[in-house]
Tab-separated table of C-alpha atoms in Angstrom:
chain	number	residue	atom	x	y	z
F	1	MET	CA	155.971	152.577	125.250
F	2	ALA	CA	152.705	152.286	128.009
F	3	ALA	CA	150.797	149.377	128.639
F	4	ALA	CA	148.223	147.953	126.693
F	5	ASN	CA	144.306	148.998	127.936
F	6	GLY	CA	141.269	146.807	127.104
F	7	SER	CA	137.315	146.081	127.548
F	8	ALA	CA	135.764	148.094	130.721
F	9	CYS	CA	136.459	147.892	134.110
F	10	GLY	CA	133.549	145.568	135.435
F	11	GLY	CA	131.871	145.126	132.015
F	12	GLY	CA	129.625	142.104	130.549
F	13	GLY	CA	129.465	138.808	132.041
F	14	VAL	CA	131.468	139.962	134.866
F	15	ASP	CA	131.903	137.839	138.514
F	16	LYS	CA	130.564	138.761	141.656
F	17	GLU	CA	134.483	140.118	142.655
F	18	LYS	CA	134.627	142.370	139.760
F	19	GLU	CA	131.487	144.144	141.092
F	20	GLU	CA	132.877	143.937	144.388
F	21	PHE	CA	135.995	145.825	143.597
F	22	LYS	CA	133.841	148.662	141.608
F	23	GLN	CA	131.684	148.510	144.189
F	24	ILE	CA	134.506	149.755	146.101
F	25	TYR	CA	136.068	151.940	143.774
F	26	GLY	CA	132.347	154.153	144.986
F	27	VAL	CA	133.697	154.441	147.856
F	28	LEU	CA	136.978	155.042	147.895
F	29	LYS	CA	135.496	158.141	145.238
F	30	GLU	CA	133.299	159.560	147.394
F	31	GLU	CA	135.568	159.723	150.218
F	32	LEU	CA	138.039	161.721	147.782
F	33	LEU	CA	135.413	163.672	147.226
F	34	ARG	CA	134.459	164.825	150.673
F	35	ASP	CA	138.314	165.229	151.725
F	36	PRO	CA	138.051	167.599	154.582
F	37	ALA	CA	141.419	168.184	153.902
F	38	PHE	CA	140.177	170.985	150.763
F	39	GLU	CA	137.411	172.974	150.147
F	40	PHE	CA	135.789	171.714	147.492
F	41	THR	CA	133.378	173.873	144.868
F	42	ASP	CA	130.271	172.485	143.006
F	43	SER	CA	133.055	172.931	140.021
F	44	SER	CA	135.688	171.473	140.896
F	45	ARG	CA	134.493	168.300	142.786
F	46	GLN	CA	131.958	167.573	139.972
F	47	TRP	CA	135.374	167.932	137.632
F	48	ILE	CA	136.825	165.514	139.756
F	49	ASP	CA	134.534	162.963	139.790
F	50	ARG	CA	133.830	163.315	136.305
F	51	MET	CA	137.694	163.296	136.025
F	52	LEU	CA	138.297	159.968	138.113
F	53	ASP	CA	135.155	158.116	136.109
F	54	TYR	CA	137.399	158.876	132.415
F	55	ASN	CA	140.979	158.269	133.842
F	56	VAL	CA	140.782	154.938	136.696
F	57	PRO	CA	137.971	152.593	136.426
F	58	GLY	CA	138.287	152.506	132.827
F	59	GLY	CA	140.561	149.591	132.115
F	60	LYS	CA	140.392	146.165	132.341
F	61	CYS	CA	141.849	146.563	136.538
F	62	ASN	CA	143.912	143.569	135.764
F	63	ARG	CA	146.673	145.614	138.065
F	64	GLY	CA	144.023	145.761	140.785
F	65	LEU	CA	142.264	142.260	140.291
F	66	SER	CA	146.010	141.155	141.115
F	67	VAL	CA	146.240	143.105	144.317
F	68	VAL	CA	142.803	140.764	145.669
F	69	ASP	CA	144.035	137.421	143.730
F	70	SER	CA	146.939	137.064	145.668
F	71	TYR	CA	146.594	138.405	148.942
F	72	LYS	CA	143.556	135.340	148.425
F	73	LEU	CA	146.213	133.267	147.000
F	74	LEU	CA	149.076	133.760	150.158
F	75	LYS	CA	145.893	133.923	152.413
F	76	GLY	CA	145.426	130.250	151.544
F	77	THR	CA	141.151	131.263	150.900
F	78	ASN	CA	138.784	131.599	147.970
F	79	VAL	CA	136.115	134.239	150.820
F	80	LEU	CA	137.856	136.927	152.220
F	81	SER	CA	135.989	138.712	155.611
F	82	GLN	CA	134.478	141.879	154.517
F	83	GLU	CA	137.358	144.406	155.840
F	84	ASP	CA	140.179	142.476	154.162
F	85	MET	CA	138.167	142.044	151.032
F	86	PHE	CA	138.089	145.932	151.622
F	87	LEU	CA	141.806	146.870	152.587
F	88	ALA	CA	143.219	144.490	148.782
F	89	SER	CA	140.513	146.183	147.268
F	90	THR	CA	141.418	149.717	148.279
F	91	LEU	CA	145.439	148.409	147.876
F	92	GLY	CA	144.306	147.467	144.744
F	93	TRP	CA	142.463	150.876	144.060
F	94	CYS	CA	145.363	152.639	144.792
F	95	VAL	CA	147.780	150.243	142.024
F	96	GLU	CA	144.526	151.412	139.356
F	97	TRP	CA	145.176	155.318	140.612
F	98	LEU	CA	148.727	154.854	140.144
F	99	GLN	CA	147.703	153.703	136.727
F	100	ALA	CA	146.035	156.269	136.404
F	101	TYR	CA	147.833	158.826	136.926
F	102	PHE	CA	150.944	157.393	134.849
F	103	LEU	CA	149.121	156.966	131.548
F	104	VAL	CA	146.960	160.261	131.090
F	105	LEU	CA	150.470	162.396	131.793
F	106	ASP	CA	152.156	159.866	129.362
F	107	ASP	CA	149.445	160.275	126.454
F	108	ILE	CA	150.450	164.120	127.258
F	109	MET	CA	154.331	163.184	126.607
F	110	ASP	CA	153.798	161.131	123.493
F	111	ASP	CA	151.062	163.265	121.548
F	112	SER	CA	148.181	160.169	122.177
F	113	HIS	CA	145.756	160.733	120.246
F	114	THR	CA	142.980	157.707	122.032
F	115	ARG	CA	143.405	155.129	125.295
F	116	ARG	CA	141.303	152.927	126.146
F	117	GLY	CA	138.601	152.920	122.764
F	118	GLN	CA	138.541	157.502	123.464
F	119	PRO	CA	140.327	160.206	123.550
F	120	CYS	CA	142.548	160.816	125.617
F	121	TRP	CA	141.464	163.118	129.047
F	122	PHE	CA	144.507	166.024	127.420
F	123	ARG	CA	142.293	165.573	123.950
F	124	VAL	CA	138.784	166.086	126.185
F	125	PRO	CA	137.317	170.255	125.031
F	126	GLN	CA	138.099	171.764	128.306
F	127	VAL	CA	140.641	169.866	129.486
F	128	GLY	CA	143.971	169.839	127.409
F	129	SER	CA	147.019	170.909	129.571
F	130	ILE	CA	144.516	170.587	133.078
F	131	ALA	CA	145.221	167.672	132.789
F	132	ILE	CA	148.717	167.448	133.974
F	133	ASN	CA	147.699	169.342	136.779
F	134	ASP	CA	145.069	166.355	136.865
F	135	GLY	CA	147.872	163.655	137.219
F	136	VAL	CA	149.397	165.361	139.441
F	137	ILE	CA	145.376	164.951	141.719
F	138	LEU	CA	145.676	161.521	140.889
F	139	ARG	CA	149.190	160.333	142.440
F	140	ASN	CA	147.776	163.118	145.341
F	141	HIS	CA	144.631	161.151	145.662
F	142	ILE	CA	146.750	157.360	147.124
F	143	THR	CA	148.580	159.687	149.806
F	144	ARG	CA	145.237	159.970	150.574
F	145	MET	CA	143.840	157.045	150.592
F	146	LEU	CA	146.203	155.106	152.664
F	147	ARG	CA	146.429	157.293	154.872
F	148	LEU	CA	142.461	157.144	155.567
F	149	HIS	CA	142.488	152.912	155.270
F	150	PHE	CA	146.111	152.057	157.171
F	151	ARG	CA	147.563	155.106	158.711
F	152	GLY	CA	146.763	153.246	161.960
F	153	LYS	CA	148.864	149.367	160.290
F	154	LEU	CA	152.391	147.977	161.385
F	155	TYR	CA	153.242	148.088	158.078
F	156	TYR	CA	152.296	151.845	156.893
F	157	ALA	CA	155.206	153.385	156.945
F	158	ASP	CA	156.287	149.962	154.369
F	159	LEU	CA	153.130	151.366	151.918
F	160	LEU	CA	154.047	154.555	151.469
F	161	ASP	CA	157.639	153.920	151.060
F	162	LEU	CA	157.023	150.880	148.582
F	163	PHE	CA	154.399	153.441	146.328
F	164	ASN	CA	156.918	156.033	146.179
F	165	GLU	CA	159.850	153.019	145.269
F	166	VAL	CA	157.932	151.885	142.408
F	167	GLU	CA	156.805	155.984	141.104
F	168	PHE	CA	160.041	156.836	140.911
F	169	LYS	CA	161.107	153.818	139.020
F	170	THR	CA	158.765	154.080	136.621
F	171	ALA	CA	159.260	158.253	136.649
F	172	SER	CA	162.880	157.245	135.687
F	173	GLY	CA	161.981	154.325	133.068
F	174	GLN	CA	159.425	157.056	132.078
F	175	LEU	CA	162.988	159.886	131.845
F	176	LEU	CA	164.981	157.610	130.427
F	177	ASP	CA	162.799	156.067	127.704
F	178	LEU	CA	161.575	159.916	126.381
F	179	ILE	CA	165.880	160.461	125.830
F	180	THR	CA	166.368	157.755	124.574
F	181	THR	CA	164.357	158.525	121.714
F	182	HIS	CA	165.937	161.981	121.449
F	183	GLU	CA	169.411	159.542	120.804
F	184	GLY	CA	167.782	157.566	119.054
F	185	GLU	CA	166.128	160.152	116.385
F	186	LYS	CA	169.686	161.321	116.178
F	187	ASP	CA	171.137	157.097	115.809
F	188	LEU	CA	168.904	154.914	115.112
F	189	ASN	CA	171.783	152.308	115.980
F	190	LYS	CA	171.333	153.758	119.562
F	191	TYR	CA	168.989	151.235	120.407
F	192	ASN	CA	169.979	148.098	120.884
F	193	ILE	CA	168.498	145.257	123.139
F	194	GLY	CA	170.071	146.402	126.695
F	195	VAL	CA	168.292	150.080	126.088
F	196	HIS	CA	164.994	148.038	125.501
F	197	ARG	CA	165.143	146.080	128.442
F	198	ARG	CA	166.326	148.807	131.075
F	199	ILE	CA	163.145	151.743	129.852
F	200	VAL	CA	160.505	148.054	130.654
F	201	GLN	CA	162.113	147.373	133.701
F	202	TYR	CA	161.887	150.441	134.866
F	203	LYS	CA	159.162	151.864	133.025
F	204	THR	CA	157.423	148.369	133.455
F	205	SER	CA	157.815	145.838	135.761
F	206	TYR	CA	157.784	147.519	139.184
F	207	TYR	CA	154.186	149.293	138.824
F	208	SER	CA	152.063	146.451	136.391
F	209	PHE	CA	153.909	143.326	138.217
F	210	TYR	CA	155.879	143.911	141.449
F	211	LEU	CA	153.763	146.317	143.091
F	212	PRO	CA	150.686	144.331	143.375
F	213	VAL	CA	152.523	140.681	144.896
F	214	ALA	CA	154.475	143.758	146.964
F	215	CYS	CA	151.392	145.019	147.937
F	216	ALA	CA	149.817	142.030	148.878
F	217	LEU	CA	152.279	140.245	150.142
F	218	LEU	CA	152.048	143.630	153.083
F	219	LEU	CA	148.568	143.633	153.638
F	220	SER	CA	149.613	139.408	154.766
F	221	GLY	CA	152.236	140.728	157.421
F	222	GLU	CA	155.644	139.681	155.338
F	223	ASP	CA	158.470	141.341	155.058
F	224	LEU	CA	158.909	142.386	151.080
F	225	THR	CA	163.595	141.724	151.541
F	226	LYS	CA	163.080	139.143	152.021
F	227	TYR	CA	161.460	138.509	148.974
F	228	GLY	CA	164.459	139.679	146.273
F	229	ALA	CA	163.504	136.717	144.339
F	230	VAL	CA	160.076	137.085	143.647
F	231	GLU	CA	160.976	140.694	143.181
F	232	ASP	CA	163.153	139.442	139.932
F	233	ILE	CA	160.663	137.060	138.505
F	234	LEU	CA	158.004	139.587	138.882
F	235	VAL	CA	160.325	142.071	136.869
F	236	LYS	CA	160.953	139.397	133.805
F	237	MET	CA	157.362	139.431	134.067
F	238	GLY	CA	156.923	143.056	133.010
F	239	ILE	CA	159.536	142.513	130.575
F	240	TYR	CA	157.560	139.180	129.086
F	241	PHE	CA	154.820	141.738	128.882
F	242	GLN	CA	156.345	144.703	127.359
F	243	VAL	CA	157.857	143.556	124.575
F	244	GLN	CA	153.856	141.432	124.242
F	245	ASP	CA	153.084	145.457	123.960
F	246	ASP	CA	154.922	146.473	121.386
F	247	TYR	CA	154.483	143.415	119.215
F	248	LEU	CA	150.572	144.750	119.628
F	249	ASP	CA	151.791	148.001	118.971
F	250	CYS	CA	152.023	147.214	115.239
F	251	TYR	CA	150.280	143.555	114.888
F	252	GLY	CA	146.987	144.511	117.206
F	253	ASP	CA	144.091	145.791	115.702
F	254	PRO	CA	142.836	149.000	117.220
F	255	LYS	CA	139.783	148.171	117.817
F	256	PHE	CA	140.165	145.519	119.688
F	257	ILE	CA	143.224	147.030	121.824
F	258	GLY	CA	141.507	150.139	122.146
F	259	LYS	CA	144.458	152.236	120.984
F	260	ILE	CA	146.266	153.234	117.439
F	261	GLY	CA	149.501	151.748	117.942
F	262	THR	CA	152.373	155.112	116.929
F	263	ASP	CA	155.429	154.034	118.192
F	264	ILE	CA	157.498	153.498	114.574
F	265	GLU	CA	155.860	157.111	114.320
F	266	ASP	CA	157.571	158.447	117.664
F	267	TYR	CA	160.687	156.695	116.866
F	268	LYS	CA	160.545	154.499	119.839
F	269	CYS	CA	163.465	152.257	121.844
F	270	SER	CA	159.888	149.384	120.389
F	271	TRP	CA	161.411	145.737	121.044
F	272	LEU	CA	160.565	144.710	117.705
F	273	VAL	CA	162.915	147.389	115.883
F	274	VAL	CA	165.464	145.939	118.607
F	275	GLN	CA	165.309	142.860	116.975
F	276	ALA	CA	164.572	144.679	113.029
F	277	LEU	CA	168.485	146.218	113.797
F	278	GLU	CA	170.192	142.827	114.442
F	279	ARG	CA	168.972	141.273	112.056
F	280	ALA	CA	169.020	143.622	108.584
F	281	ASP	CA	171.294	143.212	106.256
F	282	GLU	CA	172.812	146.951	105.320
F	283	SER	CA	169.693	147.646	101.763
F	284	GLN	CA	167.320	146.568	104.532
F	285	LYS	CA	169.081	149.081	106.855
F	286	SER	CA	168.520	151.949	104.790
F	287	VAL	CA	164.841	151.693	104.790
F	288	LEU	CA	164.736	151.769	108.933
F	289	PHE	CA	167.070	154.497	108.827
F	290	GLU	CA	164.702	156.189	105.968
F	291	ASN	CA	161.445	155.514	107.744
F	292	TYR	CA	161.326	155.009	110.863
F	293	GLY	CA	159.900	157.329	112.990
F	294	LYS	CA	157.708	159.423	110.171
F	295	LYS	CA	154.111	160.056	110.629
F	296	ASP	CA	153.927	159.490	107.615
F	297	PRO	CA	151.587	156.324	106.832
F	298	ALA	CA	153.320	155.640	103.861
F	299	CYS	CA	156.948	155.501	106.091
F	300	VAL	CA	155.274	153.683	108.346
F	301	ALA	CA	153.699	151.089	105.565
F	302	LYS	CA	157.559	150.965	105.004
F	303	VAL	CA	158.865	149.794	107.641
F	304	LYS	CA	155.715	146.826	109.006
F	305	SER	CA	156.217	145.410	105.671
F	306	LEU	CA	160.568	145.591	106.830
F	307	TYR	CA	158.892	143.552	109.946
F	308	ARG	CA	156.931	141.394	107.384
F	309	GLU	CA	160.319	140.731	105.210
F	310	LEU	CA	162.467	140.184	108.254
F	311	ASN	CA	159.600	137.624	109.762
F	312	LEU	CA	159.074	138.927	113.003
F	313	GLU	CA	156.524	137.402	113.713
F	314	ALA	CA	158.555	134.384	113.750
F	315	VAL	CA	160.844	136.073	115.839
F	316	PHE	CA	158.594	136.788	118.874
F	317	LEU	CA	156.557	133.637	119.137
F	318	ASP	CA	160.178	132.035	119.543
F	319	TYR	CA	160.223	134.334	122.465
F	320	GLU	CA	156.927	134.164	123.532
F	321	ASN	CA	157.423	130.301	124.112
F	322	GLU	CA	161.185	130.826	125.737
F	323	SER	CA	160.211	133.433	127.752
F	324	TYR	CA	157.382	131.317	129.318
F	325	LYS	CA	159.673	128.058	130.034
F	326	LYS	CA	161.699	130.638	132.014
F	327	LEU	CA	159.620	131.835	134.349
F	328	ILE	CA	158.296	128.405	135.031
F	329	ALA	CA	160.654	127.104	136.270
F	330	ASP	CA	161.840	130.286	138.360
F	331	ILE	CA	158.850	129.831	140.023
F	332	GLU	CA	158.896	126.429	140.283
F	333	ALA	CA	162.001	126.709	142.745
F	334	GLN	CA	160.315	129.615	144.566
F	335	PRO	CA	159.811	127.923	147.657
F	336	SER	CA	156.661	128.378	148.766
F	337	ILE	CA	153.573	127.259	147.271
F	338	ALA	CA	151.549	130.123	147.744
F	339	VAL	CA	154.042	132.313	146.221
F	340	GLN	CA	154.358	129.744	143.411
F	341	ASN	CA	150.316	130.186	142.822
F	342	VAL	CA	150.578	133.157	142.777
F	343	LEU	CA	153.218	133.902	140.030
F	344	LYS	CA	151.877	131.210	138.247
F	345	SER	CA	147.867	133.385	138.271
F	346	PHE	CA	150.592	136.584	137.136
F	347	LEU	CA	151.756	134.461	133.761
F	348	HIS	CA	148.662	132.595	133.191
F	349	LYS	CA	147.110	135.497	132.585
F	350	ILE	CA	148.917	137.863	130.904
F	351	TYR	CA	150.797	134.375	128.377
F	352	LYS	CA	150.028	134.241	124.137
F	353	ARG	CA	147.139	137.848	125.503
F	354	GLN	CA	146.198	139.180	122.233
F	355	LYS	CA	145.481	142.787	124.310
């Protein structure tokens, strides 16, 4: 149930902001490759260089760019000073580094094959289990970047705390996902909407939705303890996003979304199987029990056929529309217009997305 990823950051027809953002990736990478804390050999520097280019900038960069966009909206300006743009982009890239760290390890745990339209990093020849250490290095790079560029800021400790908290919540959500899958393999009835919500809330919502906005708030000099309602809205948005992802895992075109969906084969506690369990009669449930979690394409086809029989596409569309209405109402209840604009910007980026 890892988040979907599509076209390359800085691909064709990009605007000036994406180009500036991509250039800052190059600056940060060069700093990391010259980090005086480690005595690099030529081969180790080349490995890190290649590993970063393969795993960090290859997605849509929505999370990272959202830090910059949110900061602009909070400041009420379309144009940032060079220093502000650099600091906001650096925090954005820290979020992208965190995403890369999670995905490199997530793909190993899920035994996935493709990510962002190319083989998963651990499946690249000569990489294999070295990818585990690469994940650890990716996580440590975040601390190195924060130390280099934010150590003198009043909010430095808050930034470190924020990334640590979000990483802990996400790793705990991943654990819940993995052990729930083991329990579900023994009894599919253990999967329900409450279990799904808890996994998604911790595994996806905090790092994908709350973290970019929290970074922008800290950069703006705000106290995060005053923004509990904003955190709640962003967590709900993250749940909605992951439900979309579960839907696209089954119904999306692999060429378009950049990965081959394996939630059915992997026995995942997906929103679709939870909805199927709620709606299926006894004979339909027996089809699910017999075929869910099997690698055999014929079994996968039977599950997908049952989803069609239960009209889960229509169920999803109803859920999507209702979620949007509730989120808009919650957003418009916020006292700050700037914060409302940040939240609406997030929602409009993901509403009815196709990848």
